[in-house]
Amino acid sequence: QVHLVESGGGLVQAGGSLRLSCAASGRAFSTYAMGWFRQAPGKEREFVAHISWSGDSTYYRDSVKGRFTISRDNAKNTVYLQMNSLKPEDTAVYYCAADYSGRSYYTGEDSDFGSWGQGTQVTVSS
């Protein structure tokens, strides 16, 4: 398993951009697909984006398609989430997690994910 630490959150105006990073420890990082999730106050945690172990396959929730980009650098043991055109409804704590399903694609089963980081707060003001 891997240990994950997120960073890069902050306060930004609507329409602005942020890039989140998720640094992983452990040499097995490059063998796992990875995901980003978020949880807004009073709401359930929700899936945001997924990337295969190689980085050649990605998947997004509909509300962030065209605005967010997930990527990874296996040499740096890091996965990123570039967030552009941010909206107030993107405000949440963002978490990264490792996909332990063994599959390169997002299965829709959030129970496949583990090694959750501590999260990083993203606040978008209107």
Steps between C-alpha positions, in 0.01 A plus 500: 500500500593866471487799730349811343533871580298765317599864457420803288161600629404855582259787449434612145242714325249348264658451160842448650729198501676275746723197463479234765780253560494161666840367599533129563753302693576143404650350187168343399343835408546448126305174513179659630232700328418811701198710571400842628189545711343794681268562788308822549358598840191300580531286189618151417846446360488485121725377224675767291760341272690178433825417323644164401837382630667600174317830468358421156140465616302757695139538610308792653169574660283694260503826694879541469553376146678762292609692811708251701794291382650209690858399427784312662877488504607152607864607520398748771239277663247778459151540357359841415162662456503817291180691565403785269189717475422427862147550628371555853344153486852354470564605860589189698777306666679309225650158562712267296488125536652191347283267294562150631257331259785392273318651204625790290154651458258650750252231603264729686566312822643752739562220748792398274691806617724522804799669655309827516700815555412763759339725240558856385240776521388677184280805543359685201348840568232651281 
